[in-house]
Amino acid sequence: MQGSAPGPGLFPFDKFSSTPWIIDGVRDDAATDTARGDLSRRLFLVPRTQVVGLATSGGRVTGIDLVTAGTRTTLPVPASCAVILAAGTIENTRLALTSLGLGDTRFGAPRLGNLIGHLHSNITVRIRRAAFGLPAAADSLETTAFLVRGSASGRRFHLQVSAAAVGGSDPERNMWQQVPDIDTLDHIRANQDPDWIVVVFRGIGEMGPGTALSPDPARSWIDLSPETDQFGAQRAYVNLVATGDDMTLWTRMDQATFTLAAALSGNDPKNIEYLDRRTNTWQATAPVPDAGGGGSWRDGLGSTHHEAGPLAMGTPGTSVTDSAGRFHHLTNAYVAGPALFPALGSANPSLTALSLARRTAQAIVTERTLTPPPGLTPLSLAPGDWTMIAAPGTNPAMRRLGQILETAGSYGLYSYHAQQFADATIWIEWRELAAGDNSGIYLRIPDPTAPDALHQADVNGHEIQIDDLGAGNPAGLDIHRTGAIYGLQAASSFPAHPAGQWNSYLIETRGTTIRVTLNGTLVNDYTSNRATTGFLALQVHSGTIQYRNLRATTTP
Ligand SMILES: Cc1cc2nc3c(=O)[nH]c(=O)nc-3n(C[C@H](O)[C@H](O)[C@H](O)COP(=O)(O)OP(=O)(O)OC[C@H]3O[C@@H](n4cnc5c(N)ncnc54)[C@H](O)[C@@H]3O)c2cc1C
């Protein structure tokens, strides 16, 4: 999400809403291929839906309990699906406590520790323009912002320093809280102070981590409240406590801020005034800290909304999730968001969480990606290397969707005539778009220009069948079903994925032997008395089958 500010000291109009961007993404995705409907889509928005729980069985999440538009329902989770909890730190942790059997039960309600947040101070001063060498009111002043880093008692802090000449005593109102209104822009700009620049120091300090699995009762944690919400689920109870070291850091961070503010004014008391947040008035002297080192410039714990940590990554036994964000005790459930952080540092959390989410996505994709054996060469998809052998009077087609080939119409064989295969290893990924869609991979067939090529392919070649319903199977025989050498030998098992999901065929031909491995399982080992060499073709039969990642090698 990128936006540009309408003027100095102001944030972009879209700072506070990523919703239009998400809706754009959903619309773009839906518009890419309306003909195939949901099967070609990758992004769905499910409105008015609350996840109230997760069902687990056999070490994986098997269902998601939902309330959609007031109706309670359970969405089954197939074995091939991954579930990512991305409901925010508190809600993710609540779901882990209520549904995933996690939490230390020594304290009554199951509890997870390592809840960490930021220690937040807002110190606002105004400094005379003259101290910066600036003239009295200029037409337009640039906003400036910079970052100062520090550390104390083994923790980090940083100051986000922003300065603006607009916004009265509280430029933060423009910068962080107010969605700019295009109608009032000129008014805001005209409201410059001729003498002063207001400088805001946002201090962000790191709270020390604890352990998630063995929560320290004196530190921060989340457990379940006896109180239930409107869906009957127990609410999360959040206990956020700053330790002695945290308080030391906070005090040192505030001291550093006041020192820096004075330095910016040239250490000249005439050039600086301090905002008293209780009275919203400027004071000539720096506020005096209370006995604990704090003051009205400090925000309450948790008000920075940077909660992190209870589902921390790490090694099994000492943490909840692994480095990909997967729950140690579940094979298909992951977490996204700052809930994963073992420690928080002082930086704002979103970019770290986004980076980790990319890593989680990569891990899920890698785990579910079928990988061809090494040493195979991609087949050329150049149209010139392929010929459609069409049945008389028909109009079969092979569409190209990027690197995907897709069957359309009927009947024909889309023959790859660039190479013949005798002893070969062939890798092809395919999927049906609907149950019963029918195609197949022809092996060892004649040249497309051969007389009677279609018939010769059927009687001398071999078809590795794709049809989950096995249309036209003779009684008791599965020789028309996926994995069969069509009409010759049925598959020994049927590990194909449902329509819409990709499958892989590894086909190995050696002399008279044809072996077919479907999704990693050997399903056919056939000894043939037909042709032992020839061309390869993709059948255009009925429905829609997609092919991708076609690879092959010949063996000596
Ligand atoms: C006012 C404010 C300002 C902030 N400013 C910054 C900043 O400048 N920089 C920064 O790095 N961080 C900032 N943060 C923190 C940052 O927004 C969070 O750390 C980040 O959004 C957390 O991401 P998340 O994906 O874990 O959760 P979220 O972004 O909170 O997303 C969780 C989503 O899950 C949905 N949800 C929750 N429970 C359920 C359920 N049971 N069923 C269905 N859906 C559910 C919620 O509606 C929400 O859409 C700010 C936070 C706030 C509140």
Short mmCIF file of N, CA, C and O in Angstrom, two decimals, residues 351-459:
data_model
loop_
_atom_site.label_atom_id
_atom_site.label_comp_id
_atom_site.label_asym_id
_atom_site.label_seq_id
_atom_site.Cartn_x
_atom_site.Cartn_y
_atom_site.Cartn_z
N LEU A 351 6.44 -4.55 9.47
CA LEU A 351 7.31 -5.02 8.38
C LEU A 351 7.94 -6.36 8.74
O LEU A 351 8.09 -7.24 7.88
N THR A 352 8.29 -6.53 10.02
CA THR A 352 8.84 -7.83 10.44
C THR A 352 7.78 -8.92 10.25
O THR A 352 8.07 -10.01 9.74
N ALA A 353 6.54 -8.60 10.67
CA ALA A 353 5.47 -9.59 10.53
C ALA A 353 5.23 -9.93 9.06
O ALA A 353 5.03 -11.10 8.71
N LEU A 354 5.29 -8.93 8.19
CA LEU A 354 5.09 -9.18 6.76
C LEU A 354 6.20 -10.07 6.20
O LEU A 354 5.95 -10.98 5.41
N SER A 355 7.44 -9.79 6.63
CA SER A 355 8.56 -10.61 6.15
C SER A 355 8.38 -12.06 6.58
O SER A 355 8.59 -12.99 5.81
N LEU A 356 7.97 -12.24 7.84
CA LEU A 356 7.76 -13.61 8.33
C LEU A 356 6.60 -14.28 7.58
O LEU A 356 6.64 -15.48 7.30
N ALA A 357 5.58 -13.49 7.24
CA ALA A 357 4.44 -14.07 6.51
C ALA A 357 4.88 -14.56 5.14
O ALA A 357 4.41 -15.60 4.65
N ARG A 358 5.80 -13.83 4.53
CA ARG A 358 6.33 -14.31 3.23
C ARG A 358 7.06 -15.63 3.42
O ARG A 358 6.97 -16.53 2.59
N ARG A 359 7.80 -15.73 4.52
CA ARG A 359 8.52 -16.98 4.77
C ARG A 359 7.54 -18.13 5.00
O ARG A 359 7.73 -19.25 4.52
N THR A 360 6.46 -17.84 5.74
CA THR A 360 5.43 -18.87 5.96
C THR A 360 4.83 -19.30 4.63
O THR A 360 4.67 -20.49 4.35
N ALA A 361 4.50 -18.31 3.79
CA ALA A 361 3.89 -18.63 2.49
C ALA A 361 4.85 -19.50 1.68
O ALA A 361 4.43 -20.50 1.07
N GLN A 362 6.13 -19.14 1.70
CA GLN A 362 7.10 -19.92 0.92
C GLN A 362 7.18 -21.35 1.43
O GLN A 362 7.24 -22.30 0.65
N ALA A 363 7.15 -21.50 2.76
CA ALA A 363 7.24 -22.85 3.34
C ALA A 363 6.03 -23.69 2.93
O ALA A 363 6.15 -24.87 2.59
N ILE A 364 4.85 -23.07 2.93
CA ILE A 364 3.63 -23.80 2.57
C ILE A 364 3.68 -24.19 1.09
O ILE A 364 3.38 -25.33 0.72
N VAL A 365 4.09 -23.25 0.26
CA VAL A 365 4.15 -23.54 -1.18
C VAL A 365 5.16 -24.65 -1.45
O VAL A 365 4.89 -25.62 -2.18
N THR A 366 6.33 -24.54 -0.82
CA THR A 366 7.38 -25.55 -1.06
C THR A 366 6.90 -26.93 -0.65
O THR A 366 7.08 -27.91 -1.36
N GLU A 367 6.24 -26.99 0.53
CA GLU A 367 5.79 -28.29 1.02
C GLU A 367 4.77 -28.93 0.09
O GLU A 367 4.71 -30.14 -0.06
N ARG A 368 3.94 -28.07 -0.53
CA ARG A 368 2.87 -28.61 -1.36
C ARG A 368 3.21 -28.65 -2.84
O ARG A 368 2.39 -29.02 -3.65
N THR A 369 4.40 -28.21 -3.17
CA THR A 369 4.77 -28.22 -4.58
C THR A 369 5.38 -29.57 -4.94
O THR A 369 6.29 -30.05 -4.28
N LEU A 370 4.81 -30.16 -5.96
CA LEU A 370 5.32 -31.44 -6.43
C LEU A 370 6.59 -31.15 -7.20
O LEU A 370 6.60 -30.29 -8.08
N THR A 371 7.66 -31.84 -6.88
CA THR A 371 8.89 -31.52 -7.58
C THR A 371 9.31 -32.65 -8.50
O THR A 371 9.35 -33.81 -8.10
N PRO A 372 9.62 -32.30 -9.75
CA PRO A 372 10.07 -33.33 -10.68
C PRO A 372 11.46 -33.83 -10.29
O PRO A 372 12.21 -33.10 -9.64
N PRO A 373 11.81 -35.03 -10.70
CA PRO A 373 13.17 -35.49 -10.43
C PRO A 373 14.16 -34.61 -11.16
O PRO A 373 13.82 -34.01 -12.19
N PRO A 374 15.39 -34.53 -10.65
CA PRO A 374 16.38 -33.69 -11.33
C PRO A 374 16.75 -34.25 -12.69
O PRO A 374 16.56 -35.44 -12.96
N GLY A 375 17.26 -33.38 -13.54
CA GLY A 375 17.81 -33.84 -14.83
C GLY A 375 16.81 -33.86 -15.97
O GLY A 375 17.16 -34.24 -17.09
N LEU A 376 15.55 -33.50 -15.71
CA LEU A 376 14.56 -33.47 -16.79
C LEU A 376 14.57 -32.10 -17.45
O LEU A 376 14.74 -31.08 -16.79
N THR A 377 14.32 -32.09 -18.75
CA THR A 377 14.35 -30.83 -19.50
C THR A 377 12.92 -30.40 -19.81
O THR A 377 12.11 -31.24 -20.24
N PRO A 378 12.58 -29.11 -19.60
CA PRO A 378 11.23 -28.66 -19.95
C PRO A 378 10.96 -28.87 -21.44
O PRO A 378 11.82 -28.60 -22.27
N LEU A 379 9.77 -29.36 -21.77
CA LEU A 379 9.40 -29.48 -23.18
C LEU A 379 9.08 -28.09 -23.71
O LEU A 379 8.50 -27.27 -23.01
N SER A 380 9.43 -27.87 -24.95
CA SER A 380 9.10 -26.60 -25.58
C SER A 380 7.59 -26.44 -25.69
O SER A 380 6.89 -27.40 -26.01
N LEU A 381 7.09 -25.27 -25.36
CA LEU A 381 5.66 -25.01 -25.56
C LEU A 381 5.42 -24.20 -26.84
O LEU A 381 4.30 -23.79 -27.11
N ALA A 382 6.49 -23.99 -27.60
CA ALA A 382 6.34 -23.20 -28.84
C ALA A 382 5.31 -23.88 -29.74
O ALA A 382 5.41 -25.09 -29.99
N PRO A 383 4.32 -23.12 -30.22
CA PRO A 383 3.26 -23.73 -31.04
C PRO A 383 3.83 -24.53 -32.21
O PRO A 383 3.26 -25.55 -32.62
N GLY A 384 4.99 -24.10 -32.73
CA GLY A 384 5.56 -24.80 -33.87
C GLY A 384 6.02 -26.21 -33.55
O GLY A 384 6.26 -27.02 -34.46
N ASP A 385 6.19 -26.52 -32.26
CA ASP A 385 6.63 -27.87 -31.87
C ASP A 385 5.46 -28.81 -31.63
O ASP A 385 5.65 -29.96 -31.23
N TRP A 386 4.25 -28.30 -31.80
CA TRP A 386 3.06 -29.11 -31.50
C TRP A 386 2.13 -29.12 -32.72
O TRP A 386 2.02 -28.12 -33.43
N THR A 387 1.43 -30.22 -32.92
CA THR A 387 0.45 -30.32 -34.00
C THR A 387 -0.83 -30.94 -33.45
O THR A 387 -0.78 -31.95 -32.75
N MET A 388 -1.97 -30.33 -33.76
CA MET A 388 -3.24 -30.94 -33.37
C MET A 388 -3.67 -31.95 -34.43
O MET A 388 -3.82 -31.59 -35.60
N ILE A 389 -3.81 -33.21 -34.03
CA ILE A 389 -4.37 -34.21 -34.95
C ILE A 389 -5.86 -34.27 -34.63
O ILE A 389 -6.26 -34.81 -33.60
N ALA A 390 -6.67 -33.64 -35.46
CA ALA A 390 -8.10 -33.51 -35.16
C ALA A 390 -8.90 -34.62 -35.84
O ALA A 390 -8.59 -35.02 -36.97
N ALA A 391 -9.90 -35.11 -35.14
CA ALA A 391 -10.81 -36.08 -35.76
C ALA A 391 -11.59 -35.35 -36.85
O ALA A 391 -11.88 -34.15 -36.70
N PRO A 392 -11.92 -36.04 -37.93
CA PRO A 392 -12.63 -35.37 -39.02
C PRO A 392 -13.89 -34.68 -38.53
O PRO A 392 -14.63 -35.24 -37.70
N GLY A 393 -14.10 -33.45 -38.97
CA GLY A 393 -15.33 -32.72 -38.64
C GLY A 393 -15.36 -32.15 -37.24
O GLY A 393 -16.41 -31.68 -36.78
N THR A 394 -14.27 -32.20 -36.51
CA THR A 394 -14.27 -31.65 -35.14
C THR A 394 -13.31 -30.47 -35.06
O THR A 394 -12.52 -30.22 -35.98
N ASN A 395 -13.37 -29.77 -33.93
CA ASN A 395 -12.56 -28.57 -33.79
C ASN A 395 -11.89 -28.52 -32.42
O ASN A 395 -12.16 -27.63 -31.61
N PRO A 396 -11.03 -29.50 -32.11
CA PRO A 396 -10.38 -29.49 -30.80
C PRO A 396 -9.34 -28.36 -30.73
O PRO A 396 -8.80 -27.96 -31.76
N ALA A 397 -9.08 -27.89 -29.51
CA ALA A 397 -8.09 -26.82 -29.36
C ALA A 397 -7.29 -27.04 -28.09
O ALA A 397 -7.74 -27.71 -27.15
N MET A 398 -6.08 -26.48 -28.09
CA MET A 398 -5.28 -26.44 -26.87
C MET A 398 -4.99 -24.96 -26.61
O MET A 398 -4.24 -24.33 -27.36
N ARG A 399 -5.62 -24.41 -25.56
CA ARG A 399 -5.41 -23.00 -25.24
C ARG A 399 -4.10 -22.83 -24.48
O ARG A 399 -3.68 -23.74 -23.78
N ARG A 400 -3.55 -21.64 -24.57
CA ARG A 400 -2.34 -21.33 -23.78
C ARG A 400 -2.67 -20.23 -22.80
O ARG A 400 -3.10 -19.13 -23.19
N LEU A 401 -2.50 -20.52 -21.51
CA LEU A 401 -2.69 -19.52 -20.46
C LEU A 401 -1.32 -19.34 -19.80
O LEU A 401 -1.01 -20.04 -18.85
N GLY A 402 -0.51 -18.48 -20.35
CA GLY A 402 0.87 -18.38 -19.85
C GLY A 402 1.58 -19.69 -20.11
O GLY A 402 1.66 -20.17 -21.24
N GLN A 403 2.07 -20.31 -19.04
CA GLN A 403 2.79 -21.57 -19.16
C GLN A 403 1.85 -22.78 -19.02
O GLN A 403 2.31 -23.91 -18.88
N ILE A 404 0.55 -22.51 -19.00
CA ILE A 404 -0.42 -23.61 -18.84
C ILE A 404 -1.07 -23.91 -20.18
O ILE A 404 -1.44 -23.00 -20.93
N LEU A 405 -1.22 -25.21 -20.50
CA LEU A 405 -1.98 -25.64 -21.67
C LEU A 405 -3.34 -26.11 -21.18
O LEU A 405 -3.44 -26.78 -20.16
N GLU A 406 -4.39 -25.78 -21.92
CA GLU A 406 -5.74 -26.12 -21.47
C GLU A 406 -6.55 -26.69 -22.64
O GLU A 406 -6.64 -26.06 -23.70
N THR A 407 -7.16 -27.83 -22.42
CA THR A 407 -7.93 -28.47 -23.49
C THR A 407 -9.26 -27.75 -23.70
O THR A 407 -9.84 -27.22 -22.75
N ALA A 408 -9.72 -27.75 -24.95
CA ALA A 408 -11.04 -27.17 -25.27
C ALA A 408 -11.61 -27.92 -26.46
O ALA A 408 -10.87 -28.25 -27.40
N GLY A 409 -12.89 -28.16 -26.43
CA GLY A 409 -13.55 -28.85 -27.55
C GLY A 409 -13.19 -30.32 -27.58
O GLY A 409 -12.74 -30.90 -26.60
N SER A 410 -13.35 -30.95 -28.75
CA SER A 410 -13.11 -32.37 -28.90
C SER A 410 -13.22 -32.70 -30.38
O SER A 410 -13.93 -31.99 -31.11
N TYR A 411 -12.61 -33.71 -30.95
CA TYR A 411 -11.69 -34.64 -30.35
C TYR A 411 -10.37 -34.52 -31.09
O TYR A 411 -10.36 -34.34 -32.32
N GLY A 412 -9.26 -34.67 -30.34
CA GLY A 412 -7.98 -34.62 -31.04
C GLY A 412 -6.83 -35.02 -30.14
O GLY A 412 -7.00 -35.21 -28.93
N LEU A 413 -5.68 -35.15 -30.74
CA LEU A 413 -4.44 -35.39 -29.99
C LEU A 413 -3.49 -34.25 -30.30
O LEU A 413 -3.20 -33.98 -31.48
N TYR A 414 -3.03 -33.60 -29.27
CA TYR A 414 -2.11 -32.48 -29.43
C TYR A 414 -0.71 -33.05 -29.32
O TYR A 414 -0.22 -33.34 -28.22
N SER A 415 -0.09 -33.23 -30.46
CA SER A 415 1.11 -34.06 -30.53
C SER A 415 2.38 -33.21 -30.49
O SER A 415 2.50 -32.23 -31.23
N TYR A 416 3.30 -33.60 -29.63
CA TYR A 416 4.60 -32.93 -29.53
C TYR A 416 5.52 -33.62 -30.53
O TYR A 416 5.98 -34.74 -30.29
N HIS A 417 5.77 -32.96 -31.65
CA HIS A 417 6.50 -33.65 -32.70
C HIS A 417 7.98 -33.27 -32.75
O HIS A 417 8.69 -33.63 -33.69
N ALA A 418 8.46 -32.56 -31.72
CA ALA A 418 9.86 -32.13 -31.73
C ALA A 418 10.80 -33.28 -31.36
O ALA A 418 12.00 -33.18 -31.57
N GLN A 419 10.25 -34.33 -30.78
CA GLN A 419 11.14 -35.36 -30.24
C GLN A 419 10.37 -36.67 -30.14
O GLN A 419 9.17 -36.66 -29.81
N GLN A 420 11.06 -37.80 -30.39
CA GLN A 420 10.44 -39.10 -30.12
C GLN A 420 10.98 -39.63 -28.80
O GLN A 420 12.09 -39.30 -28.40
N PHE A 421 10.18 -40.45 -28.15
CA PHE A 421 10.62 -41.01 -26.86
C PHE A 421 10.56 -42.53 -26.93
O PHE A 421 9.53 -43.10 -27.25
N ALA A 422 11.68 -43.16 -26.61
CA ALA A 422 11.71 -44.63 -26.47
C ALA A 422 11.79 -44.92 -24.97
O ALA A 422 10.77 -44.99 -24.30
N ASP A 423 13.03 -45.05 -24.45
CA ASP A 423 13.19 -45.14 -23.00
C ASP A 423 13.24 -43.70 -22.48
O ASP A 423 14.14 -42.94 -22.86
N ALA A 424 12.30 -43.35 -21.64
CA ALA A 424 12.21 -41.94 -21.25
C ALA A 424 11.63 -41.81 -19.84
O ALA A 424 10.97 -42.72 -19.32
N THR A 425 11.93 -40.67 -19.24
CA THR A 425 11.27 -40.28 -17.98
C THR A 425 10.52 -38.99 -18.27
O THR A 425 11.12 -38.03 -18.77
N ILE A 426 9.23 -39.00 -17.98
CA ILE A 426 8.38 -37.85 -18.35
C ILE A 426 7.65 -37.38 -17.11
O ILE A 426 7.13 -38.19 -16.33
N TRP A 427 7.64 -36.06 -16.93
CA TRP A 427 6.95 -35.46 -15.77
C TRP A 427 5.91 -34.50 -16.31
O TRP A 427 6.22 -33.62 -17.13
N ILE A 428 4.67 -34.66 -15.89
CA ILE A 428 3.61 -33.75 -16.34
C ILE A 428 2.67 -33.46 -15.16
O ILE A 428 2.25 -34.38 -14.46
N GLU A 429 2.37 -32.19 -14.94
CA GLU A 429 1.39 -31.82 -13.91
C GLU A 429 0.07 -31.49 -14.60
O GLU A 429 0.07 -30.88 -15.67
N TRP A 430 -1.02 -31.88 -14.00
CA TRP A 430 -2.33 -31.69 -14.63
C TRP A 430 -3.40 -31.51 -13.56
O TRP A 430 -3.21 -31.89 -12.40
N ARG A 431 -4.50 -30.92 -13.99
CA ARG A 431 -5.67 -30.90 -13.11
C ARG A 431 -6.95 -30.86 -13.94
O ARG A 431 -6.97 -30.31 -15.05
N GLU A 432 -7.98 -31.46 -13.38
CA GLU A 432 -9.32 -31.35 -13.97
C GLU A 432 -9.96 -30.10 -13.39
O GLU A 432 -9.76 -29.80 -12.21
N LEU A 433 -10.74 -29.40 -14.19
CA LEU A 433 -11.46 -28.26 -13.60
C LEU A 433 -12.79 -28.70 -13.02
O LEU A 433 -13.35 -28.02 -12.17
N ALA A 434 -13.32 -29.83 -13.45
CA ALA A 434 -14.53 -30.38 -12.83
C ALA A 434 -14.44 -31.90 -12.86
O ALA A 434 -13.78 -32.47 -13.74
N ALA A 435 -15.12 -32.53 -11.89
CA ALA A 435 -15.10 -33.99 -11.85
C ALA A 435 -15.62 -34.52 -13.19
O ALA A 435 -16.58 -34.01 -13.75
N GLY A 436 -14.95 -35.54 -13.71
CA GLY A 436 -15.39 -36.16 -14.96
C GLY A 436 -14.75 -35.54 -16.20
O GLY A 436 -14.91 -36.07 -17.30
N ASP A 437 -14.03 -34.42 -16.05
CA ASP A 437 -13.31 -33.89 -17.20
C ASP A 437 -12.29 -34.95 -17.64
O ASP A 437 -11.70 -35.64 -16.80
N ASN A 438 -12.09 -35.04 -18.96
CA ASN A 438 -11.41 -36.23 -19.47
C ASN A 438 -10.30 -35.83 -20.43
O ASN A 438 -10.48 -35.01 -21.32
N SER A 439 -9.14 -36.42 -20.21
CA SER A 439 -8.02 -36.25 -21.13
C SER A 439 -7.06 -37.41 -20.88
O SER A 439 -7.45 -38.41 -20.23
N GLY A 440 -5.85 -37.31 -21.37
CA GLY A 440 -4.87 -38.36 -21.12
C GLY A 440 -3.58 -38.03 -21.84
O GLY A 440 -3.53 -37.15 -22.71
N ILE A 441 -2.54 -38.74 -21.45
CA ILE A 441 -1.23 -38.51 -22.06
C ILE A 441 -0.91 -39.72 -22.93
O ILE A 441 -0.86 -40.85 -22.43
N TYR A 442 -0.78 -39.47 -24.22
CA TYR A 442 -0.48 -40.55 -25.17
C TYR A 442 1.03 -40.71 -25.29
O TYR A 442 1.77 -39.72 -25.39
N LEU A 443 1.48 -41.97 -25.30
CA LEU A 443 2.90 -42.28 -25.42
C LEU A 443 3.13 -43.17 -26.62
O LEU A 443 2.30 -44.03 -26.93
N ARG A 444 4.30 -43.00 -27.22
CA ARG A 444 4.76 -43.93 -28.26
C ARG A 444 3.74 -44.03 -29.40
O ARG A 444 3.34 -45.13 -29.80
N ILE A 445 3.29 -42.87 -29.87
CA ILE A 445 2.33 -42.85 -30.97
C ILE A 445 3.04 -42.43 -32.26
O ILE A 445 4.14 -41.88 -32.22
N PRO A 446 2.39 -42.65 -33.41
CA PRO A 446 3.04 -42.30 -34.67
C PRO A 446 3.15 -40.80 -34.89
O PRO A 446 2.48 -40.00 -34.21
N ASP A 447 3.93 -40.46 -35.87
CA ASP A 447 4.08 -39.08 -36.34
C ASP A 447 2.70 -38.52 -36.69
O ASP A 447 1.88 -39.24 -37.26
N PRO A 448 2.44 -37.24 -36.38
CA PRO A 448 1.12 -36.67 -36.68
C PRO A 448 0.75 -36.76 -38.15
O PRO A 448 -0.44 -36.78 -38.50
N THR A 449 1.77 -36.84 -39.03
CA THR A 449 1.45 -36.88 -40.47
C THR A 449 1.21 -38.30 -40.96
O THR A 449 0.88 -38.51 -42.13
N ALA A 450 1.41 -39.28 -40.09
CA ALA A 450 1.23 -40.68 -40.52
C ALA A 450 -0.22 -40.92 -40.92
O ALA A 450 -1.13 -40.32 -40.35
N PRO A 451 -0.45 -41.80 -41.90
CA PRO A 451 -1.83 -42.09 -42.28
C PRO A 451 -2.57 -42.71 -41.10
O PRO A 451 -2.01 -43.47 -40.34
N ASP A 452 -3.81 -42.27 -40.94
CA ASP A 452 -4.66 -42.85 -39.89
C ASP A 452 -4.04 -42.67 -38.49
O ASP A 452 -4.08 -43.58 -37.65
N ALA A 453 -3.40 -41.49 -38.27
CA ALA A 453 -2.61 -41.29 -37.05
C ALA A 453 -3.44 -41.46 -35.76
O ALA A 453 -2.96 -42.04 -34.78
N LEU A 454 -4.68 -40.98 -35.77
CA LEU A 454 -5.49 -41.09 -34.54
C LEU A 454 -5.75 -42.55 -34.20
O LEU A 454 -5.59 -42.98 -33.04
N HIS A 455 -6.16 -43.33 -35.19
CA HIS A 455 -6.46 -44.74 -34.94
C HIS A 455 -5.18 -45.49 -34.55
O HIS A 455 -5.18 -46.30 -33.61
N GLN A 456 -4.07 -45.19 -35.26
CA GLN A 456 -2.80 -45.86 -34.94
C GLN A 456 -2.37 -45.56 -33.49
O GLN A 456 -1.82 -46.42 -32.81
N ALA A 457 -2.62 -44.30 -33.05
CA ALA A 457 -2.27 -43.95 -31.68
C ALA A 457 -3.04 -44.82 -30.69
O ALA A 457 -2.50 -45.27 -29.68
N ASP A 458 -4.32 -45.08 -31.00
CA ASP A 458 -5.14 -45.88 -30.09
C ASP A 458 -4.73 -47.34 -30.08
O ASP A 458 -4.75 -47.98 -29.03
N VAL A 459 -4.35 -47.86 -31.22
CA VAL A 459 -4.11 -49.31 -31.25
C VAL A 459 -2.64 -49.69 -31.05
O VAL A 459 -2.34 -50.79 -30.60
#
